[in-house]
CSV table of C-alpha atoms in Angstrom, one decimal:
chain,number,residue,atom,x,y,z
A,26,MET,CA,-60.2,63.3,-124.4
A,27,TYR,CA,-57.2,65.5,-124.9
A,28,GLN,CA,-53.6,64.4,-125.2
A,29,ALA,CA,-50.1,65.5,-125.8
A,30,THR,CA,-46.7,63.7,-126.1
A,31,LEU,CA,-43.7,65.0,-124.2
A,32,SER,CA,-40.3,63.2,-123.8
A,33,ARG,CA,-41.8,60.2,-125.6
A,34,ARG,CA,-44.5,59.9,-123.0
A,35,SER,CA,-48.1,60.4,-123.9
A,36,TYR,CA,-50.3,62.3,-121.4
A,37,ARG,CA,-54.1,62.1,-121.6
A,38,PHE,CA,-56.7,64.4,-120.0
A,39,SER,CA,-60.2,63.1,-119.7
A,40,ASP,CA,-62.1,66.4,-120.3
A,41,LEU,CA,-61.6,70.2,-120.6
A,42,ARG,CA,-62.0,70.7,-116.9
A,43,GLN,CA,-59.1,68.4,-116.1
A,44,LEU,CA,-57.0,69.9,-118.9
A,45,MET,CA,-57.4,73.4,-117.6
A,46,ALA,CA,-56.5,72.4,-114.1
A,47,LYS,CA,-53.4,70.4,-115.1
A,48,ALA,CA,-52.2,73.4,-117.2
A,49,SER,CA,-52.4,75.8,-114.3
A,50,PRO,CA,-49.2,77.1,-112.7
A,51,ALA,CA,-48.5,75.3,-109.4
A,52,ARG,CA,-50.4,76.6,-106.4
A,53,SER,CA,-51.3,75.1,-103.1
A,54,GLY,CA,-55.1,75.4,-103.5
A,55,ASP,CA,-55.1,73.2,-106.6
A,56,TYR,CA,-53.0,70.6,-104.8
A,57,LEU,CA,-55.5,70.8,-101.9
A,58,ALA,CA,-58.3,70.1,-104.3
A,59,GLU,CA,-56.3,67.3,-105.9
A,60,VAL,CA,-56.7,68.7,-109.4
A,61,ALA,CA,-53.1,70.0,-110.0
A,62,ALA,CA,-50.6,68.5,-112.3
A,63,ASP,CA,-48.4,65.7,-110.8
A,64,SER,CA,-45.2,67.1,-112.3
A,65,ALA,CA,-43.8,70.0,-114.3
A,66,GLU,CA,-43.7,67.7,-117.3
A,67,GLU,CA,-47.4,66.9,-117.0
A,68,ARG,CA,-48.2,70.6,-116.6
A,69,MET,CA,-46.3,71.4,-119.8
A,70,ALA,CA,-48.0,68.6,-121.7
A,71,ALA,CA,-51.4,70.0,-120.6
A,72,ARG,CA,-50.4,73.4,-121.9
A,73,ILE,CA,-49.4,72.0,-125.2
A,74,ALA,CA,-52.8,70.3,-125.5
A,75,LEU,CA,-54.6,73.4,-124.3
A,76,ALA,CA,-53.0,75.5,-126.9
A,77,GLU,CA,-54.7,73.5,-129.6
A,78,VAL,CA,-58.2,73.8,-128.2
A,79,PRO,CA,-60.5,76.1,-130.3
A,80,LEU,CA,-62.0,79.0,-128.4
A,81,LYS,CA,-65.4,77.9,-129.6
A,82,THR,CA,-65.0,74.8,-127.5
A,83,PHE,CA,-65.6,76.8,-124.3
A,84,LEU,CA,-69.1,77.6,-125.6
A,85,GLN,CA,-69.8,74.0,-126.1
A,86,GLN,CA,-68.0,72.1,-123.3
A,87,LEU,CA,-69.0,73.8,-120.1
A,88,LEU,CA,-66.8,73.3,-117.0
A,89,VAL,CA,-69.7,73.8,-114.6
A,90,PRO,CA,-73.1,72.3,-115.8
A,91,TYR,CA,-75.6,74.8,-117.3
A,92,GLU,CA,-78.5,73.2,-115.5
A,93,GLN,CA,-76.8,73.4,-112.1
A,94,ASP,CA,-75.3,76.8,-112.0
A,95,GLU,CA,-76.7,80.3,-112.7
A,96,VAL,CA,-73.2,81.8,-113.2
A,97,THR,CA,-72.7,79.4,-116.1
A,98,ARG,CA,-76.1,80.4,-117.5
A,99,LEU,CA,-75.2,84.0,-117.2
A,100,ILE,CA,-71.9,83.4,-119.1
A,101,ILE,CA,-73.6,81.5,-121.9
A,102,ASP,CA,-76.8,83.5,-122.2
A,103,SER,CA,-75.1,86.9,-122.2
A,104,HIS,CA,-72.3,85.9,-124.6
A,105,ASP,CA,-71.9,88.4,-127.4
A,106,ALA,CA,-71.5,86.4,-130.6
A,107,LEU,CA,-70.9,89.6,-132.7
A,108,ALA,CA,-68.1,90.7,-130.5
A,109,PHE,CA,-66.6,87.2,-130.5
A,110,ALA,CA,-66.6,86.9,-134.3
A,111,PRO,CA,-63.2,88.5,-134.9
A,112,ILE,CA,-61.5,85.9,-132.8
A,113,SER,CA,-63.9,82.9,-133.1
A,114,HIS,CA,-61.6,81.0,-135.5
A,115,LEU,CA,-58.7,81.0,-133.1
A,116,THR,CA,-57.3,78.3,-130.8
A,117,VAL,CA,-56.1,79.2,-127.3
A,118,GLY,CA,-52.6,79.3,-128.6
A,119,ASP,CA,-53.5,81.5,-131.5
A,120,PHE,CA,-55.4,83.7,-129.1
A,121,ARG,CA,-52.3,84.3,-127.1
A,122,ASP,CA,-50.3,85.2,-130.2
A,123,TRP,CA,-53.1,87.6,-131.3
A,124,LEU,CA,-53.3,89.3,-127.9
A,125,LEU,CA,-49.6,90.0,-128.0
A,126,SER,CA,-49.7,91.3,-131.6
A,127,GLU,CA,-50.0,94.9,-132.6
A,128,GLN,CA,-53.4,94.1,-134.1
A,129,ALA,CA,-54.8,93.7,-130.7
A,130,ASP,CA,-54.7,97.4,-129.7
A,131,SER,CA,-56.8,99.0,-127.0
A,132,ALA,CA,-59.7,99.7,-129.3
A,133,MET,CA,-59.8,96.1,-130.6
A,134,LEU,CA,-59.5,94.6,-127.1
A,135,ALA,CA,-62.5,96.7,-126.0
A,136,GLN,CA,-64.5,95.6,-129.0
A,137,VAL,CA,-64.0,91.9,-128.4
A,138,ALA,CA,-64.2,91.9,-124.6
A,139,PRO,CA,-68.0,91.1,-124.5
A,140,GLY,CA,-67.3,88.0,-126.6
A,141,ILE,CA,-64.6,86.6,-124.3
A,142,THR,CA,-65.8,84.2,-121.7
A,143,PRO,CA,-64.0,83.8,-118.3
A,144,GLU,CA,-62.9,80.3,-119.3
A,145,MET,CA,-61.3,81.6,-122.5
A,146,ALA,CA,-59.5,84.3,-120.5
A,147,ALA,CA,-58.3,81.8,-117.9
A,148,ALA,CA,-57.2,79.3,-120.5
A,149,VAL,CA,-55.0,81.8,-122.4
A,150,SER,CA,-53.5,83.1,-119.2
A,151,LYS,CA,-52.2,79.6,-118.5
A,152,LEU,CA,-50.1,79.8,-121.6
A,153,MET,CA,-48.6,83.1,-120.7
A,154,ARG,CA,-45.5,84.2,-118.9
A,155,ASN,CA,-45.7,87.0,-116.4
A,156,GLN,CA,-44.5,89.6,-119.0
A,157,ASP,CA,-47.3,88.5,-121.4
A,158,LEU,CA,-49.9,89.1,-118.7
A,159,ILE,CA,-48.5,92.5,-118.0
A,160,LEU,CA,-48.2,93.6,-121.7
A,161,VAL,CA,-51.7,92.6,-122.6
A,162,ALA,CA,-53.4,94.0,-119.5
A,163,LYS,CA,-51.5,97.3,-120.1
A,164,LYS,CA,-53.4,97.6,-123.5
A,165,CYS,CA,-56.8,97.2,-121.9
A,166,ARG,CA,-58.7,100.4,-121.2
A,167,VAL,CA,-61.6,100.4,-118.7
A,168,VAL,CA,-63.0,103.7,-117.4
A,169,THR,CA,-65.8,104.0,-114.8
A,170,ARG,CA,-67.4,107.0,-113.1
A,171,PHE,CA,-69.5,107.9,-110.1
A,172,ARG,CA,-68.2,111.2,-108.6
A,173,ASN,CA,-64.8,111.1,-110.4
A,174,THR,CA,-63.2,109.3,-113.4
A,175,ILE,CA,-61.3,106.1,-112.6
A,176,GLY,CA,-59.2,104.0,-115.0
A,177,LEU,CA,-57.8,106.6,-117.4
A,178,PRO,CA,-54.4,105.7,-119.0
A,179,GLY,CA,-51.5,106.9,-116.9
A,180,HIS,CA,-53.7,107.1,-113.8
A,181,LEU,CA,-53.8,105.0,-110.6
A,182,SER,CA,-56.4,105.4,-107.9
A,183,VAL,CA,-56.3,104.3,-104.2
A,184,ARG,CA,-59.0,103.0,-102.0
A,185,LEU,CA,-58.6,104.6,-98.6
A,186,GLN,CA,-59.2,101.8,-96.1
A,187,PRO,CA,-59.5,103.3,-92.6
A,188,ASN,CA,-60.6,100.2,-90.7
A,189,HIS,CA,-60.8,100.0,-86.9
A,190,PRO,CA,-61.1,96.9,-84.7
A,191,THR,CA,-63.9,98.4,-82.6
A,192,ASP,CA,-65.5,100.6,-85.3
A,193,SER,CA,-64.5,103.7,-83.4
A,194,LEU,CA,-65.7,106.7,-85.3
A,195,GLN,CA,-62.9,108.8,-84.0
A,196,GLY,CA,-60.3,106.2,-85.0
A,197,ILE,CA,-61.8,105.7,-88.4
A,198,ALA,CA,-61.9,109.5,-89.0
A,199,ALA,CA,-58.3,109.8,-88.0
A,200,SER,CA,-57.1,107.2,-90.5
A,201,MET,CA,-59.4,108.7,-93.1
A,202,LEU,CA,-58.0,112.2,-92.7
A,203,ASP,CA,-54.5,110.8,-92.6
A,204,GLY,CA,-55.0,109.1,-95.9
A,205,LEU,CA,-56.5,112.2,-97.5
A,206,LEU,CA,-53.5,114.2,-96.5
A,207,TYR,CA,-51.3,111.6,-98.3
A,208,GLY,CA,-53.4,112.0,-101.4
A,209,SER,CA,-55.3,108.7,-101.1
A,210,GLY,CA,-59.0,108.1,-101.5
A,211,ASP,CA,-59.8,108.8,-105.1
A,212,ALA,CA,-61.1,105.2,-105.8
A,213,VAL,CA,-63.3,105.1,-102.7
A,214,VAL,CA,-63.2,105.6,-98.9
A,215,GLY,CA,-64.2,102.1,-97.9
A,216,ILE,CA,-64.6,100.7,-94.4
A,217,ASN,CA,-64.7,97.0,-93.5
A,218,PRO,CA,-66.9,97.2,-90.3
A,219,ALA,CA,-66.2,94.9,-87.4
A,220,SER,CA,-69.9,94.9,-86.6
A,221,ASP,CA,-73.1,94.1,-88.5
A,222,SER,CA,-75.2,96.4,-86.2
A,223,LEU,CA,-77.5,98.4,-88.5
A,224,PRO,CA,-77.4,101.6,-86.3
A,225,LEU,CA,-73.6,101.5,-86.3
A,226,LEU,CA,-73.5,100.9,-90.0
A,227,GLU,CA,-75.8,103.9,-90.5
A,228,LYS,CA,-73.5,106.1,-88.3
A,229,LEU,CA,-70.5,105.0,-90.4
A,230,ASN,CA,-72.3,105.9,-93.7
A,231,HIS,CA,-73.3,109.3,-92.3
A,232,MET,CA,-69.8,110.1,-91.0
A,233,LEU,CA,-68.2,109.3,-94.4
A,234,ASP,CA,-70.9,111.3,-96.2
A,235,ASP,CA,-70.5,114.3,-93.8
A,236,VAL,CA,-66.7,114.5,-94.5
A,237,ILE,CA,-67.1,114.1,-98.2
A,238,GLN,CA,-69.9,116.8,-98.4
A,239,ARG,CA,-68.2,119.2,-95.9
A,240,PHE,CA,-65.0,119.3,-97.9
A,241,ALA,CA,-66.6,118.8,-101.3
A,242,ILE,CA,-64.3,115.8,-102.0
A,243,PRO,CA,-64.9,114.3,-105.5
A,244,THR,CA,-64.9,110.7,-104.3
A,245,GLN,CA,-67.3,108.1,-103.1
A,246,SER,CA,-67.8,106.1,-99.9
A,247,CYS,CA,-68.7,102.5,-99.1
A,248,VAL,CA,-69.3,100.5,-96.0
A,249,LEU,CA,-68.3,97.0,-96.9
A,250,THR,CA,-71.1,95.1,-95.3
A,251,HIS,CA,-73.3,92.3,-96.7
A,252,VAL,CA,-75.6,93.4,-99.5
A,253,THR,CA,-78.7,92.7,-97.5
A,254,ASN,CA,-77.5,95.1,-94.8
A,255,THR,CA,-76.9,97.8,-97.5
A,256,LEU,CA,-80.5,97.3,-98.8
A,257,ARG,CA,-81.8,97.8,-95.3
A,258,LEU,CA,-79.6,100.9,-94.9
A,259,ILE,CA,-81.0,102.3,-98.2
A,260,GLU,CA,-84.5,101.7,-96.8
A,261,ARG,CA,-83.6,103.6,-93.6
A,262,GLY,CA,-82.5,106.6,-95.7
A,263,ALA,CA,-78.7,106.2,-95.2
A,264,PRO,CA,-76.5,108.1,-97.7
A,265,VAL,CA,-75.2,105.0,-99.6
A,266,ASP,CA,-72.9,105.7,-102.5
A,267,LEU,CA,-71.7,102.2,-103.5
A,268,VAL,CA,-73.1,98.7,-102.9
A,269,PHE,CA,-70.5,96.2,-101.9
A,270,GLN,CA,-70.4,92.5,-102.0
A,271,SER,CA,-67.9,89.6,-102.1
A,272,ILE,CA,-68.6,87.4,-105.0
A,273,ALA,CA,-67.4,84.0,-106.4
A,274,GLY,CA,-67.4,82.1,-109.6
A,275,THR,CA,-70.1,79.5,-108.9
A,276,GLU,CA,-73.7,79.6,-107.8
A,277,ALA,CA,-73.0,77.3,-104.8
A,278,ALA,CA,-70.1,79.5,-103.6
A,279,ASN,CA,-72.2,82.6,-104.0
A,280,SER,CA,-75.0,80.9,-102.0
A,281,GLY,CA,-72.3,80.4,-99.3
A,282,PHE,CA,-71.9,84.2,-99.3
A,283,GLY,CA,-75.7,84.5,-98.9
A,284,ILE,CA,-76.3,86.0,-102.4
A,285,ASN,CA,-77.5,85.3,-105.9
A,286,LEU,CA,-77.8,87.3,-109.1
A,287,ALA,CA,-81.3,88.4,-108.4
A,288,LEU,CA,-80.3,89.9,-105.0
A,289,LEU,CA,-77.4,91.8,-106.6
A,290,ALA,CA,-79.7,93.1,-109.3
A,291,GLU,CA,-82.1,94.3,-106.6
A,292,ALA,CA,-79.3,96.1,-104.7
A,293,GLN,CA,-78.0,97.7,-107.9
A,294,GLN,CA,-81.5,99.1,-108.7
A,295,ALA,CA,-81.8,100.4,-105.1
A,296,ALA,CA,-78.5,102.3,-105.3
A,297,LEU,CA,-79.3,103.7,-108.8
A,298,SER,CA,-82.6,105.0,-107.4
A,299,LEU,CA,-80.7,107.3,-105.0
A,300,ASN,CA,-79.1,109.1,-107.9
A,301,ARG,CA,-76.0,110.1,-105.8
A,302,GLY,CA,-73.5,110.0,-108.6
A,303,THR,CA,-72.5,113.2,-110.3
A,304,LEU,CA,-70.5,112.0,-113.3
A,305,GLY,CA,-71.7,108.4,-113.8
A,306,ASN,CA,-73.9,105.6,-112.5
A,307,ASN,CA,-71.4,102.8,-111.7
A,308,VAL,CA,-72.8,102.0,-108.3
A,309,MET,CA,-71.4,98.5,-107.5
A,310,TYR,CA,-68.1,97.5,-105.8
A,311,PHE,CA,-67.1,93.8,-105.7
A,312,GLU,CA,-64.2,91.9,-104.1
A,313,THR,CA,-63.0,88.4,-105.2
A,314,GLY,CA,-60.1,86.1,-104.5
A,315,GLN,CA,-58.6,82.8,-105.7
A,316,GLY,CA,-59.7,80.0,-103.4
A,317,SER,CA,-63.2,81.2,-102.4
A,318,CYS,CA,-65.0,78.5,-104.3
A,319,LEU,CA,-62.7,75.8,-102.9
A,320,SER,CA,-63.0,77.0,-99.4
A,321,SER,CA,-66.8,76.5,-99.6
A,322,ASN,CA,-66.4,73.1,-101.4
A,323,ALA,CA,-68.2,74.7,-104.4
A,324,HIS,CA,-65.6,74.5,-107.1
A,325,HIS,CA,-67.0,71.5,-109.1
A,326,GLY,CA,-63.5,70.2,-109.7
A,327,VAL,CA,-62.5,73.4,-111.5
A,328,ASP,CA,-59.1,74.9,-110.8
A,329,GLN,CA,-59.1,78.0,-108.5
A,330,GLN,CA,-57.9,80.5,-111.1
A,331,THR,CA,-60.6,79.6,-113.5
A,332,CYS,CA,-63.2,79.8,-110.7
A,333,GLU,CA,-61.8,83.3,-110.0
A,334,ALA,CA,-62.2,84.3,-113.6
A,335,ARG,CA,-65.8,83.1,-113.6
A,336,ALA,CA,-66.5,85.6,-110.7
A,337,TYR,CA,-65.6,88.3,-113.1
A,338,ALA,CA,-68.6,87.3,-115.3
A,339,VAL,CA,-70.8,88.1,-112.3
A,340,ALA,CA,-69.1,91.5,-111.8
A,341,ARG,CA,-69.2,92.4,-115.5
A,342,HIS,CA,-73.0,91.9,-115.6
A,343,PHE,CA,-73.4,94.7,-113.0
A,344,SER,CA,-71.1,97.3,-114.5
A,345,PRO,CA,-69.2,98.0,-111.3
A,346,LEU,CA,-67.3,101.2,-110.5
A,347,LEU,CA,-64.6,99.0,-108.8
A,348,ILE,CA,-63.7,95.4,-108.5
A,349,ASN,CA,-60.5,94.1,-106.8
A,350,THR,CA,-59.0,90.7,-106.1
A,351,VAL,CA,-57.9,90.4,-102.5
A,352,VAL,CA,-55.1,88.3,-103.8
A,353,GLY,CA,-53.3,86.9,-100.8
A,354,PHE,CA,-56.0,87.3,-98.1
A,355,ILE,CA,-57.4,83.8,-97.9
A,356,GLY,CA,-54.1,82.3,-96.9
A,357,PRO,CA,-51.3,79.9,-97.8
A,358,GLU,CA,-53.8,77.0,-98.2
A,359,TYR,CA,-54.6,78.5,-101.5
A,360,LEU,CA,-51.6,80.6,-102.4
A,361,TYR,CA,-48.6,79.3,-100.5
A,362,ASP,CA,-45.8,81.9,-100.9
A,363,GLY,CA,-44.8,85.1,-102.5
A,364,LYS,CA,-44.2,83.5,-105.9
A,365,GLN,CA,-47.7,82.1,-106.1
A,366,ILE,CA,-49.3,85.3,-104.8
A,367,ILE,CA,-47.4,87.4,-107.5
A,368,ARG,CA,-48.5,85.0,-110.3
A,369,ALA,CA,-52.1,85.0,-109.1
A,370,GLY,CA,-52.3,88.8,-108.9
A,371,LEU,CA,-51.0,89.1,-112.4
A,372,GLU,CA,-53.4,86.5,-113.7
A,373,ASP,CA,-56.4,88.1,-111.9
A,374,HIS,CA,-55.6,91.5,-113.3
A,375,PHE,CA,-55.1,90.2,-116.8
A,376,CYS,CA,-58.4,88.2,-116.8
A,377,GLY,CA,-60.4,91.0,-115.3
A,378,LYS,CA,-59.1,93.7,-117.7
A,379,LEU,CA,-59.5,91.3,-120.7
A,380,LEU,CA,-63.1,90.9,-119.8
A,381,GLY,CA,-63.7,94.6,-119.6
A,382,LEU,CA,-63.6,95.2,-115.9
A,383,PRO,CA,-61.9,98.0,-113.8
A,384,LEU,CA,-59.7,95.5,-112.0
A,385,GLY,CA,-57.8,96.6,-108.9
A,386,CYS,CA,-55.9,94.6,-106.4
A,387,ASP,CA,-55.4,94.4,-102.7
A,388,VAL,CA,-51.7,93.5,-102.8
A,389,CYS,CA,-51.7,91.6,-99.6
A,390,TYR,CA,-50.7,88.5,-97.6
A,391,THR,CA,-51.5,86.9,-94.2
A,392,ASN,CA,-48.9,86.6,-91.5
A,393,HIS,CA,-48.8,82.8,-91.8
A,394,ALA,CA,-48.0,82.8,-95.5
A,395,GLU,CA,-44.5,82.4,-96.9
A,396,ALA,CA,-44.4,86.0,-98.1
A,397,ASP,CA,-43.2,89.3,-96.9
A,398,GLN,CA,-43.5,93.0,-97.8
A,399,ASP,CA,-40.7,92.7,-100.4
A,400,ASP,CA,-43.0,90.3,-102.4
A,401,MET,CA,-45.7,92.9,-102.1
A,402,ASP,CA,-43.4,95.6,-103.4
A,403,THR,CA,-42.7,93.4,-106.4
A,404,LEU,CA,-46.3,92.6,-107.1
A,405,LEU,CA,-47.4,96.3,-106.7
A,406,THR,CA,-44.7,97.4,-109.2
A,407,LEU,CA,-45.6,94.8,-111.7
A,408,LEU,CA,-49.3,95.5,-111.5
A,409,ALA,CA,-48.9,99.2,-111.7
A,410,THR,CA,-46.8,98.7,-114.8
A,411,ALA,CA,-49.6,96.6,-116.2
A,412,GLY,CA,-52.1,99.4,-115.8
A,413,LEU,CA,-53.7,98.5,-112.4
A,414,THR,CA,-56.9,100.5,-111.8
A,415,PHE,CA,-56.5,101.0,-108.1
A,416,LEU,CA,-54.8,99.6,-105.0
A,417,ILE,CA,-55.5,99.7,-101.3
A,418,GLY,CA,-54.2,102.3,-98.8
A,419,VAL,CA,-54.0,101.2,-95.2
A,420,PRO,CA,-52.1,103.1,-92.4
A,421,GLY,CA,-48.7,101.5,-92.2
A,422,ALA,CA,-49.8,98.7,-94.6
A,423,ASP,CA,-51.1,96.9,-91.5
A,424,ASP,CA,-54.8,96.4,-91.2
A,425,ILE,CA,-55.4,96.3,-87.5
A,426,MET,CA,-59.1,95.1,-87.9
A,427,LEU,CA,-58.7,92.4,-90.6
A,428,ASN,CA,-55.2,91.4,-89.3
A,429,TYR,CA,-53.4,91.1,-92.6
A,430,GLN,CA,-50.7,93.0,-94.5
A,431,SER,CA,-51.6,95.2,-97.4
A,432,THR,CA,-50.2,98.4,-99.0
A,433,SER,CA,-49.9,101.8,-97.4
A,434,PHE,CA,-50.4,105.4,-98.3
A,435,HIS,CA,-46.6,105.6,-98.7
A,436,ASP,CA,-46.6,102.7,-101.1
A,437,ALA,CA,-49.0,104.7,-103.3
A,438,LEU,CA,-46.6,107.7,-103.2
A,439,TYR,CA,-43.8,105.4,-104.2
A,440,ILE,CA,-45.5,103.9,-107.3
A,441,ARG,CA,-46.9,107.3,-108.4
A,442,GLU,CA,-43.4,108.8,-108.3
A,443,LEU,CA,-41.8,105.8,-110.0
A,444,LEU,CA,-44.1,105.6,-112.9
A,445,GLY,CA,-45.5,109.1,-113.1
A,446,LEU,CA,-49.0,108.0,-112.4
A,447,LYS,CA,-51.8,110.5,-111.7
A,448,HIS,CA,-54.8,110.7,-109.4
A,449,ALA,CA,-58.3,110.7,-110.8
A,450,PRO,CA,-58.4,114.1,-112.5
A,451,GLU,CA,-61.3,115.5,-110.4
A,452,PHE,CA,-59.6,114.3,-107.2
A,453,ALA,CA,-56.3,115.8,-108.3
A,454,ASP,CA,-57.9,119.2,-108.8
A,455,TRP,CA,-59.3,118.9,-105.2
A,456,LEU,CA,-55.9,118.0,-103.8
A,457,THR,CA,-54.4,121.1,-105.4
A,458,LYS,CA,-57.2,123.3,-104.2
A,459,MET,CA,-56.8,122.0,-100.6
A,460,GLN,CA,-53.1,122.6,-100.8
A,461,ILE,CA,-52.3,118.9,-100.2
A,462,THR,CA,-50.4,118.7,-103.5
A,463,ASP,CA,-48.7,121.4,-105.6
A,464,ASP,CA,-49.4,122.2,-109.2
A,465,LEU,CA,-47.3,119.2,-110.3
A,466,GLY,CA,-49.1,116.8,-108.1
A,467,ARG,CA,-46.4,116.5,-105.5
A,468,LEU,CA,-47.3,116.1,-101.8
A,469,ARG,CA,-46.8,119.3,-99.8
A,470,ASP,CA,-46.0,119.9,-96.2
A,471,THR,CA,-49.3,120.3,-94.3
A,472,ALA,CA,-49.7,123.2,-92.0
A,473,ALA,CA,-51.0,122.7,-88.5
A,474,ASN,CA,-54.1,124.8,-89.3
A,475,HIS,CA,-55.0,122.8,-92.4
A,476,PRO,CA,-58.8,122.4,-92.5
A,477,LEU,CA,-58.6,118.6,-92.4
A,478,LEU,CA,-56.4,118.7,-89.3
A,479,LEU,CA,-58.7,121.1,-87.6
A,480,ALA,CA,-61.7,118.9,-88.4
A,481,LEU,CA,-59.9,116.0,-86.7
A,482,GLN,CA,-59.5,118.1,-83.6
A,483,GLY,CA,-63.2,119.0,-83.6
A,484,GLU,CA,-62.5,122.7,-84.6
A,485,GLN,CA,-64.3,124.7,-87.2
A,486,PRO,CA,-61.9,125.6,-90.2
């Protein structure tokens, strides 16, 4: 039992699960799950009580039962007690103060990251204002490598997302080359296919690989199909760079995705066996999003933001090259409006970075949410200030296959110019060599005979 008194009224919370949920900022998904605070005053009382909870409590009072959930077992069994030692004496409130202190610099945050559980990260985020989430995330340094280097300080990468509603190879190629000419694609060139046809998926893999190899582009490709399809593609000899999978924070939710930890481990080993990376062996790419556990009725009464943080434990186990929250994609049932989407994006980025992950964000919303592109401009600017690893680049910010609003190649140009952010260094060198950018990294006018444009026209450069 946890309790706090506010305005001469005593509030009681039956267990840690309820306390965490009641302390969460208001969002539609938690109201839908009937776990949210009934009032702003109850929410504040829960935060007061949560601030007094020792971090060690999260290793003893498990929100999802150990016996029922392999994600919980992963979190507890892989916990690094030595890394946890420097902060093991702190309460959640003390942890917030420590994270904001000068003592918690980039080196120290990297040292303690393996000792922080998702529940600890989620708990402290509930006590933080937006500026706190930004400041701490900015101090976290997470660098990954496959064919280039992602996550260096002062850098921001872009996933080039050339989706097409009929998986037209010509349409995908046009969007891909368009993005490259705007300087996008250093995180990954990643396609969400409309079809699960293995022959088509194989063609998509070969097309992406052909372009990357033909122009010696220091980046990686990914066809974002189910992990079982990727395993079959590897068996068929397809040129697979990264293995993709959507993941969630409970075993039951992951079962709804048709996956478990053993399957992800099998896929990781299959990708590693191809030895296609030139600079590193981070071969996994994961996507997450608040609300996935609730949408499959697999949340165990845990608030959606804590469930999201638990998904990061799954990702951390497999050392991904990339992971991003698709923050507003699931819809207003889980994040109702621009304010809730912005807060969720900052929380997700903070928790992921604190746990040692290369967290990116699909800054996005669906057309039936109470949000617009101005909200996305705000979230993009805040996340980039907080050290976002990568964002999404979609032609015109309008994904015509997935039917949602994201960020565009032009948005990436805006945020790079505003904050002086650089491409992955190897990709930046390639852009200069291809005369797409000048020596200062600024976009150049593209001549009609540029090799990429000739390739789109089917001509030999």
